[in-house]
mmCIF file of C-alpha atoms in Angstrom:
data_model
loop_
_atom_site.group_PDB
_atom_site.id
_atom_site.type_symbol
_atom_site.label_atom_id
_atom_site.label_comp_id
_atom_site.label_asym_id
_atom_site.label_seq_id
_atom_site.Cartn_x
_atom_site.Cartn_y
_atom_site.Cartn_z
ATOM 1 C CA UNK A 1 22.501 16.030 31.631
ATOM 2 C CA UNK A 2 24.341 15.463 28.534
ATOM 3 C CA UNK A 3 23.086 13.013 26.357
ATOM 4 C CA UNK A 4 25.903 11.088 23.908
ATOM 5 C CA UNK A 5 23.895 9.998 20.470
ATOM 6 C CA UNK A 6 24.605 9.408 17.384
ATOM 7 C CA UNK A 7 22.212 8.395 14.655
ATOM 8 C CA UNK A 8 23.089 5.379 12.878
ATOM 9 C CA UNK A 9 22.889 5.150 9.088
ATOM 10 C CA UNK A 10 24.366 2.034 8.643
ATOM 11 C CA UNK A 11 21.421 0.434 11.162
ATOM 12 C CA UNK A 12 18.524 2.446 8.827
ATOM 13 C CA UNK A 13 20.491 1.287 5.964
ATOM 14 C CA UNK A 14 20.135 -2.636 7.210
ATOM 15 C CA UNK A 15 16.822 -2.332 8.448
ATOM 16 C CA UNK A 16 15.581 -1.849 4.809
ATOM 17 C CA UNK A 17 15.877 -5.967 3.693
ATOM 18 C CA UNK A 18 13.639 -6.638 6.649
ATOM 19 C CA UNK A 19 11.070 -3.425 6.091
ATOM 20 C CA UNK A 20 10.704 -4.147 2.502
ATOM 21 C CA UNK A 21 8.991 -7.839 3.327
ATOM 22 C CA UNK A 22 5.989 -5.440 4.560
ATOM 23 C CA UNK A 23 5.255 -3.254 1.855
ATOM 24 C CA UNK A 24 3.570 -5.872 -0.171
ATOM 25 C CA UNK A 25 1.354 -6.714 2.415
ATOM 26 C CA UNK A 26 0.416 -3.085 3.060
ATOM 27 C CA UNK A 27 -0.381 -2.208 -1.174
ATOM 28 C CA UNK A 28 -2.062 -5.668 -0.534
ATOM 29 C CA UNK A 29 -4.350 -4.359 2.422
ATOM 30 C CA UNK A 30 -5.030 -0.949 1.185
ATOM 31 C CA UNK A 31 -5.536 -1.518 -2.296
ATOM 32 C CA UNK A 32 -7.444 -4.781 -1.621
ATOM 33 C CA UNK A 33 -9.353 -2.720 0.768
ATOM 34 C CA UNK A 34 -9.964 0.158 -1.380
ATOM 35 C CA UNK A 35 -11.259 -2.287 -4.095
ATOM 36 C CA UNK A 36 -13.851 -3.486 -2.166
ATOM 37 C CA UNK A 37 -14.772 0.134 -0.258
ATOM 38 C CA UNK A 38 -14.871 1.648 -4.063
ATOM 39 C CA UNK A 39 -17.930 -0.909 -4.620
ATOM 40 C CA UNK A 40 -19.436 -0.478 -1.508
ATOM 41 C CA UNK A 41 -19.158 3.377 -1.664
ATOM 42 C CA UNK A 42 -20.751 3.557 -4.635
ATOM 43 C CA UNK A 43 -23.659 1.533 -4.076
ATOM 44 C CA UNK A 44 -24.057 3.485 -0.500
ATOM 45 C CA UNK A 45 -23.394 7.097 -2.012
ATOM 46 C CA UNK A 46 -26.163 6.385 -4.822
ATOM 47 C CA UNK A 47 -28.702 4.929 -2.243
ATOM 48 C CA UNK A 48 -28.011 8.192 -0.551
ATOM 49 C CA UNK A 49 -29.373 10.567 -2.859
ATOM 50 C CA UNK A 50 -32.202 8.092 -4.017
ATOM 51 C CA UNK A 51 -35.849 9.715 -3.621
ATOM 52 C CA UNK A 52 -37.071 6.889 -1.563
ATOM 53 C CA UNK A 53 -36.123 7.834 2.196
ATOM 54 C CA UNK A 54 -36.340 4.336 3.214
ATOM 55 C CA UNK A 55 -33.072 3.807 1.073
ATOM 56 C CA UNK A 56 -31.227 6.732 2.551
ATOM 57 C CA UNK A 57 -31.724 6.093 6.100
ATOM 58 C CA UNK A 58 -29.489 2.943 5.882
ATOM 59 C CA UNK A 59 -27.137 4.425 3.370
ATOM 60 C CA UNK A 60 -26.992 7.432 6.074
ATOM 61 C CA UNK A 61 -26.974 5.379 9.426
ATOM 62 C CA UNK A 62 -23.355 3.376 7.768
ATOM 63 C CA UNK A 63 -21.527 6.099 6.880
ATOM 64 C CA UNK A 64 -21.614 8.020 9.977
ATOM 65 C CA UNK A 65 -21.334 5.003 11.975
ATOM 66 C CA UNK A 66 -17.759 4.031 10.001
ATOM 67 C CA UNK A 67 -16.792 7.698 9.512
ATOM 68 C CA UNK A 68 -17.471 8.335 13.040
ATOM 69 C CA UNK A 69 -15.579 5.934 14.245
ATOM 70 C CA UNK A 70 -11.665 5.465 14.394
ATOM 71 C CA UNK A 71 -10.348 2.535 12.162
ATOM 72 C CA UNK A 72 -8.196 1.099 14.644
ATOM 73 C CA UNK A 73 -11.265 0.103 17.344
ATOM 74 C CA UNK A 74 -13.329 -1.366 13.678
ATOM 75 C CA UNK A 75 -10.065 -3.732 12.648
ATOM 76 C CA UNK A 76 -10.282 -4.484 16.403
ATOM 77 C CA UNK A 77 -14.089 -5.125 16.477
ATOM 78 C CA UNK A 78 -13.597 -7.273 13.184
ATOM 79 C CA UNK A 79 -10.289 -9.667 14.281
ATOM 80 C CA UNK A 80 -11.683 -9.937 18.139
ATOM 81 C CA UNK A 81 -15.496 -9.328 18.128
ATOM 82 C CA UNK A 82 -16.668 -10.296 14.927
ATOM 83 C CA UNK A 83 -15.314 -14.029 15.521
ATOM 84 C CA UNK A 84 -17.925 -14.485 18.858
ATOM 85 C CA UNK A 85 -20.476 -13.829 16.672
ATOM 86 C CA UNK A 86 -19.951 -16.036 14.232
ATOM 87 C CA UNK A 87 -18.310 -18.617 16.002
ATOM 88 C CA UNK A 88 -15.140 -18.703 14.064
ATOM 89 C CA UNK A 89 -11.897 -17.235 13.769
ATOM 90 C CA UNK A 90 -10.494 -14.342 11.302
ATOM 91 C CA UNK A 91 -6.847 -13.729 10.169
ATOM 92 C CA UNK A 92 -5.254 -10.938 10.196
ATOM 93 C CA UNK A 93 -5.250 -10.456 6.815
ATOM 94 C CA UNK A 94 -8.961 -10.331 6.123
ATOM 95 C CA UNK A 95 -9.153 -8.488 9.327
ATOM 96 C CA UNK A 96 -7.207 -5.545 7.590
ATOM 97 C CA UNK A 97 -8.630 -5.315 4.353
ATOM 98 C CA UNK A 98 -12.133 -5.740 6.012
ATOM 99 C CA UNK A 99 -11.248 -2.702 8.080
ATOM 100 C CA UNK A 100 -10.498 -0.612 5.178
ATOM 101 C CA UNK A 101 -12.942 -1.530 3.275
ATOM 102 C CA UNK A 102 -15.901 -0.449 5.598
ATOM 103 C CA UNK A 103 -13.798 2.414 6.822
ATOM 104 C CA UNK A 104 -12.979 3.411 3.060
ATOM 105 C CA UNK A 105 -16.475 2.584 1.860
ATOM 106 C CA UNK A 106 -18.017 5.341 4.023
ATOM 107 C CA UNK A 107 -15.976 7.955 2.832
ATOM 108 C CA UNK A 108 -16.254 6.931 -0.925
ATOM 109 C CA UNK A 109 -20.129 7.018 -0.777
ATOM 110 C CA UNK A 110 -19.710 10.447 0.151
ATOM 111 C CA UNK A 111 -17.251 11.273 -2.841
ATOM 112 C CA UNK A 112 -19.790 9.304 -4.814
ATOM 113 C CA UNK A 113 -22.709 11.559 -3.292
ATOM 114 C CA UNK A 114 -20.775 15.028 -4.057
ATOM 115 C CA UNK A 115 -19.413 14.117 -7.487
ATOM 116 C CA UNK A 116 -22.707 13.258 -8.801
ATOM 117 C CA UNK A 117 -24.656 16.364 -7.299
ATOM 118 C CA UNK A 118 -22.266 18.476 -8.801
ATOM 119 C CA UNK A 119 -22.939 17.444 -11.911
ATOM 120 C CA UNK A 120 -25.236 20.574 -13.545
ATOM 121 C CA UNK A 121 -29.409 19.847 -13.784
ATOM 122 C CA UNK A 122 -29.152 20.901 -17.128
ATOM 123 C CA UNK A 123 -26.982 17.810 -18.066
ATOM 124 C CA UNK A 124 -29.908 15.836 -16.845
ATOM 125 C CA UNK A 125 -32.137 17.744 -18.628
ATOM 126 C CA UNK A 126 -29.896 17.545 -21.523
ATOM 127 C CA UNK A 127 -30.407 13.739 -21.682
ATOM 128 C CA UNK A 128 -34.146 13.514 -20.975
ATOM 129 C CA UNK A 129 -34.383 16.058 -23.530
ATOM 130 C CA UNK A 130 -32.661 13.679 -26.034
ATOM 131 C CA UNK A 131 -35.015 11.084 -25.616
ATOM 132 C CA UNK A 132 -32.878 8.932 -22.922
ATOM 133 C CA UNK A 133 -34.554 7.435 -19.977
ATOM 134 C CA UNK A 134 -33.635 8.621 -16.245
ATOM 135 C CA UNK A 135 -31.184 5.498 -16.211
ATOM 136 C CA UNK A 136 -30.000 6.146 -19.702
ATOM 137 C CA UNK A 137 -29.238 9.644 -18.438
ATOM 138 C CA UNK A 138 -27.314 8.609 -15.715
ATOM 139 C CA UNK A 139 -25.569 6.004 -17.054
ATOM 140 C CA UNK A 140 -24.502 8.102 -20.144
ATOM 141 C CA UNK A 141 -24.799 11.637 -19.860
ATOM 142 C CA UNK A 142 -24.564 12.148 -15.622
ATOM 143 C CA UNK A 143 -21.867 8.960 -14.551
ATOM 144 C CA UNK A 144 -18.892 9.429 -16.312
ATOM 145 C CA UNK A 145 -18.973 13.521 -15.588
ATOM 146 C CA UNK A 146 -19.101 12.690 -12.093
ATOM 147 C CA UNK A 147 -16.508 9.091 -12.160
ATOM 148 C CA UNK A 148 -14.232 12.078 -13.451
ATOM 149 C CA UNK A 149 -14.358 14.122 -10.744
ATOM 150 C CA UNK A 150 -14.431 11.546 -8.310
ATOM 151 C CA UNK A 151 -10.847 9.767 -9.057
ATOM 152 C CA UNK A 152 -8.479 12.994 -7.233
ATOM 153 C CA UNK A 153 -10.553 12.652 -3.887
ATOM 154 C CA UNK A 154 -10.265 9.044 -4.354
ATOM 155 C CA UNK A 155 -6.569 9.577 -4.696
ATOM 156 C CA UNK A 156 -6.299 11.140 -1.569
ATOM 157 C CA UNK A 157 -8.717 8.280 -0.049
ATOM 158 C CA UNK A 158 -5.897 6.265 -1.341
ATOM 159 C CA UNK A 159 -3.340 7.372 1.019
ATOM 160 C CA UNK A 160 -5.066 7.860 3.705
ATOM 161 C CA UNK A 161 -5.861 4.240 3.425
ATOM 162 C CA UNK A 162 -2.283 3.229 2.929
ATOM 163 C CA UNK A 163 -1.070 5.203 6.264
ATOM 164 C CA UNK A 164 -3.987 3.805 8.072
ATOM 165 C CA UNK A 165 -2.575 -0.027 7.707
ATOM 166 C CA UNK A 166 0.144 1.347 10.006
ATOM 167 C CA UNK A 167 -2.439 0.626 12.806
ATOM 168 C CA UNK A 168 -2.671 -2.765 11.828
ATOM 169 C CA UNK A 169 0.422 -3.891 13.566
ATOM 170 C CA UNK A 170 -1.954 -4.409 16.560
ATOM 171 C CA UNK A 171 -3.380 -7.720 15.535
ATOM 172 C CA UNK A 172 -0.048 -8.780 14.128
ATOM 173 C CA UNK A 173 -0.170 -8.247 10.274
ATOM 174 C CA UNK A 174 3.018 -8.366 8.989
ATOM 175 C CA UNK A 175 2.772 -4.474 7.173
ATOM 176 C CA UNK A 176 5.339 -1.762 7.405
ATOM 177 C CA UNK A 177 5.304 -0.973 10.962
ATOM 178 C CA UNK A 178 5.268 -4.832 12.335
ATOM 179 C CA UNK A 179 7.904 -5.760 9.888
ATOM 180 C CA UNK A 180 10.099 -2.345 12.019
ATOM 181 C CA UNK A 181 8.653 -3.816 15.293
ATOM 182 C CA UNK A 182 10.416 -6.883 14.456
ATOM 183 C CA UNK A 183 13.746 -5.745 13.782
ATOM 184 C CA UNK A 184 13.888 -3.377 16.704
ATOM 185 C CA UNK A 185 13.302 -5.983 18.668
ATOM 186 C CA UNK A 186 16.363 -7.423 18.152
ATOM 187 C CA UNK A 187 18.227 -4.577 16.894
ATOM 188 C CA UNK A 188 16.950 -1.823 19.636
ATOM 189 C CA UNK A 189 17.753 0.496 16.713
ATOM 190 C CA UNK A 190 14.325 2.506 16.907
ATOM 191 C CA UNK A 191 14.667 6.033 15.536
ATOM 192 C CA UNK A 192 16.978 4.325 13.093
ATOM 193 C CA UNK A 193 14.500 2.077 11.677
ATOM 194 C CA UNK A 194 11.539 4.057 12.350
ATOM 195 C CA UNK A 195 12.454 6.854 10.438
ATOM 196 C CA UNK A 196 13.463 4.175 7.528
ATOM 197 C CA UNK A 197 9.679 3.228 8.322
ATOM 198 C CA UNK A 198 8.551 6.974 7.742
ATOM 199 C CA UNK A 199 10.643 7.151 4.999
ATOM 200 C CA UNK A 200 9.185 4.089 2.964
ATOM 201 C CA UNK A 201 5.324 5.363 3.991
ATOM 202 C CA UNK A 202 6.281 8.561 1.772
ATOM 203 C CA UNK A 203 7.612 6.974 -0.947
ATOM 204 C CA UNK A 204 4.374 5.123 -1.215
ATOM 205 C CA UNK A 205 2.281 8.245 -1.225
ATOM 206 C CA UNK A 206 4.188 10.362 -3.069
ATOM 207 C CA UNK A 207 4.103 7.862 -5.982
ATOM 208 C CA UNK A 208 0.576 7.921 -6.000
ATOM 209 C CA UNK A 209 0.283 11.854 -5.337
ATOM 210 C CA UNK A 210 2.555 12.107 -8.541
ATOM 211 C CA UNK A 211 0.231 9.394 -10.523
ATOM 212 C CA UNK A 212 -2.594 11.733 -9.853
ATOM 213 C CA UNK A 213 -1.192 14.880 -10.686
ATOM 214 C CA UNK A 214 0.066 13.351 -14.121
ATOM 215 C CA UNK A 215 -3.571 12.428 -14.485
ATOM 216 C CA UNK A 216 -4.776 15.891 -13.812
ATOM 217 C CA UNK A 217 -2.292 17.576 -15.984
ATOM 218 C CA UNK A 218 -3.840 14.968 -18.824
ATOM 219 C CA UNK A 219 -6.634 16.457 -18.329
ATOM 220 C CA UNK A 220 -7.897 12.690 -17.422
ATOM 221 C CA UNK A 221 -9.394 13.626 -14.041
ATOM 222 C CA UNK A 222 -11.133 16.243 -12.406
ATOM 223 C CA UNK A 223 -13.570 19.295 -14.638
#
């Protein structure tokens, strides 16, 4: 069977117009998301290394329920489960950076919970030794060590959080991959504009990989 194709630059070319509509919405979704998942992670990751077990068990009981879980079937519980509970509809929208924020969230308070328990005892000791409280300690002496070491996992939390809007063409927001849906649907162009698609993803990443590795070179992030 011979099979007559030719890959069409001038249809991955065209498609871009059309693509480009999408990648606010998906900085908007991920970023958004990752806003909101920084604040939850770190209030989760800190009530799971508190002393008091009754703190940890909840802390514990959300993370492996959102890391254990895939992303997609969450933004699907949120935009089509989440409104018979409370009686109302959600858009898309809120539907996506909800999802990543949850789904984000969990992973973050484990960053959180690793950066700060890598932080030497002696640092702690340090501060108590200095005359600081337990929360002066932390605050002054143990937090910004570990907020340092946190930011090139969080990086990588980043992207993954950027590719994972790609799944959010299923409840129709208008991101990267439902902005290509579109055009092939008219166009029938699909490795064209998919790989345009692809393409556009890894600009988006790369940028940020290359942020983070200027920040590390700084000496900004990280030890």
């Amino acid at each position: 069977m011979n099979v007559d194709f030719t890959f069409d630059w001038s249809a991955a070319l065209a498609s871009i117009p059309q693509l480009l509509t999408g990648v606010p919405w998906t900085l908007l979704i991920s970023f958004g998301g990752l806003a909101i998942g920084l604040v939850i992670g770190i209030i989760f990751g800190l009530l799971r290394i508190a002393p008091q077990v009754w703190l940890r068990i909840p802390a514990i009981v959300y993370i492996e329920v959102f890391r254990g879980t895939p992303v997609l079937v969450q933004v699907l519980f949120i935009f089509y489960g989440l409104p018979q509970i409370i009686g109302g509809p959600i858009n898309a929208l809120t539907a996506g950076i909800a999802a990543i924020a949850v789904n984000s969230g969990a992973y973050i308070s484990e960053i959180v919970r690793g950066a700060v328990q890598s932080v030497a005892r002696g640092q702690r000791e340090a501060g108590l030794s200095l005359g600081l409280s337990r929360q002066q300690t932390f605050r002054h002496v143990i937090w910004p060590q570990a907020f340092r070491r946190m930011i090139p996992p969080l990086g990588n939390q980043g992207i993954i959080s950027i590719k994972d809007t790609s799944l959010f063409a299923v409840i129709g927001v208008g991101e990267l991959v439902r902005q290509g849906q579109i055009y092939i649907a008219t166009t029938f162009t699909a490795l064209e504009v998919y790989l345009m698609v692809a393409l556009l993803y890894l600009a988006i990443t790369l940028s940020l990989s290359l942020a983070l590795r200027m920040l590390e070179r700084k000496g900004l992030v990280g030890e």
